[in-house]
Amino acid sequence: MEKSRKKEFKKLAAQRQRDVFEKSLPMNRAEFERLFEFLDEGLAHRGCDGTHRLTLEFLRARRASNEVAVLDFCEQNGGYCDCEVLSNVQNCFDF
């Protein structure tokens, strides 16, 4: 019984962590998924110039009103340029 109870507590803690993460997002998960796809394609053709050029292009094309919040979120999660957004920030969504 004790082992199964610990397992259940771990599951609940992991779910709470996912919920907190989802609530911290400056745009919904689906938009981030679209951003990652856009970056994957854009970086393959244009490469990374060490800025958020492609990320900003994506956000501006969608008239995102929270551009600064998205960039802040990306930087807080290791995304200081487009290629880091694709590698580091995308990894935050893998749970």
Tab-separated table of C-alpha atoms in Angstrom:
chain	number	residue	atom	x	y	z
A	1	MET	CA	0.000	0.000	0.000
A	2	GLU	CA	2.765	2.457	0.899
A	3	LYS	CA	4.503	2.025	-2.469
A	4	SER	CA	1.342	2.687	-4.463
A	5	ARG	CA	0.572	5.700	-2.287
A	6	LYS	CA	4.007	7.207	-2.966
A	7	LYS	CA	3.513	6.594	-6.668
A	8	GLU	CA	0.168	8.391	-6.576
A	9	PHE	CA	1.695	11.368	-4.741
A	10	LYS	CA	4.424	11.588	-7.373
A	11	LYS	CA	1.801	11.570	-10.123
A	12	LEU	CA	-0.163	14.317	-8.406
A	13	ALA	CA	2.969	16.416	-7.876
A	14	ALA	CA	3.933	16.037	-11.531
A	15	GLN	CA	0.426	17.051	-12.617
A	16	ARG	CA	0.538	20.117	-10.363
A	17	GLN	CA	3.886	21.056	-11.855
A	18	ARG	CA	2.455	20.759	-15.383
A	19	ASP	CA	-0.565	22.857	-14.371
A	20	VAL	CA	1.658	25.595	-12.918
A	21	PHE	CA	3.780	25.548	-16.070
A	22	GLU	CA	0.722	25.812	-18.345
A	23	LYS	CA	-0.621	28.757	-16.342
A	24	SER	CA	2.749	30.528	-16.589
A	25	LEU	CA	2.691	30.504	-20.401
A	26	PRO	CA	2.309	33.923	-22.037
A	27	MET	CA	0.512	32.258	-24.955
A	28	ASN	CA	-1.170	28.896	-25.199
A	29	ARG	CA	0.671	25.643	-25.844
A	30	ALA	CA	-0.732	25.342	-29.378
A	31	GLU	CA	0.742	28.732	-30.326
A	32	PHE	CA	4.116	27.694	-28.915
A	33	GLU	CA	3.923	24.503	-31.000
A	34	ARG	CA	3.273	26.630	-34.094
A	35	LEU	CA	6.189	28.894	-33.137
A	36	PHE	CA	8.506	25.883	-32.846
A	37	GLU	CA	7.407	24.613	-36.270
A	38	PHE	CA	7.930	28.083	-37.762
A	39	LEU	CA	11.395	28.316	-36.205
A	40	ASP	CA	12.344	24.829	-37.362
A	41	GLU	CA	11.532	25.714	-40.942
A	42	GLY	CA	12.871	29.271	-40.783
A	43	LEU	CA	16.172	28.299	-39.210
A	44	ALA	CA	16.675	25.569	-41.809
A	45	HIS	CA	16.410	28.167	-44.581
A	46	ARG	CA	17.752	31.347	-42.992
A	47	GLY	CA	19.820	30.212	-40.032
A	48	CYS	CA	20.133	31.930	-36.678
A	49	ASP	CA	21.625	35.415	-36.470
A	50	GLY	CA	21.833	35.421	-32.664
A	51	THR	CA	18.591	37.390	-32.228
A	52	HIS	CA	14.881	36.730	-31.915
A	53	ARG	CA	14.319	37.858	-35.505
A	54	LEU	CA	12.214	34.858	-36.530
A	55	THR	CA	10.378	34.660	-33.216
A	56	LEU	CA	9.415	38.320	-33.566
A	57	GLU	CA	8.381	37.753	-37.180
A	58	PHE	CA	6.077	34.956	-36.008
A	59	LEU	CA	4.589	37.038	-33.187
A	60	ARG	CA	4.085	40.116	-35.349
A	61	ALA	CA	2.429	38.117	-38.131
A	62	ARG	CA	-0.109	36.983	-35.539
A	63	ARG	CA	-0.407	40.458	-34.060
A	64	ALA	CA	0.502	39.112	-30.622
A	65	SER	CA	-0.192	41.763	-28.025
A	66	ASN	CA	2.168	40.172	-25.520
A	67	GLU	CA	5.363	40.101	-27.566
A	68	VAL	CA	7.547	41.243	-24.651
A	69	ALA	CA	6.049	38.653	-22.298
A	70	VAL	CA	6.729	35.856	-24.796
A	71	LEU	CA	10.329	36.962	-25.289
A	72	ASP	CA	10.813	37.264	-21.519
A	73	PHE	CA	9.422	33.748	-21.057
A	74	CYS	CA	11.756	32.441	-23.749
A	75	GLU	CA	14.806	34.071	-22.188
A	76	GLN	CA	13.869	32.845	-18.705
A	77	ASN	CA	13.898	29.356	-20.193
A	78	GLY	CA	17.201	29.617	-22.064
A	79	GLY	CA	15.924	31.047	-25.358
A	80	TYR	CA	18.171	34.061	-25.970
A	81	CYS	CA	17.968	33.714	-29.764
A	82	ASP	CA	15.836	31.822	-32.268
A	83	CYS	CA	17.879	28.611	-32.255
A	84	GLU	CA	17.876	28.548	-28.444
A	85	VAL	CA	14.111	29.087	-28.395
A	86	LEU	CA	13.790	26.043	-30.632
A	87	SER	CA	16.147	23.872	-28.604
A	88	ASN	CA	15.875	25.048	-24.993
A	89	VAL	CA	12.360	26.426	-24.738
A	90	GLN	CA	10.854	23.593	-26.737
A	91	ASN	CA	12.423	21.149	-24.256
A	92	CYS	CA	10.399	22.797	-21.456
A	93	PHE	CA	7.275	21.413	-23.110
A	94	ASP	CA	8.499	17.806	-23.039
A	95	PHE	CA	6.796	16.292	-20.021
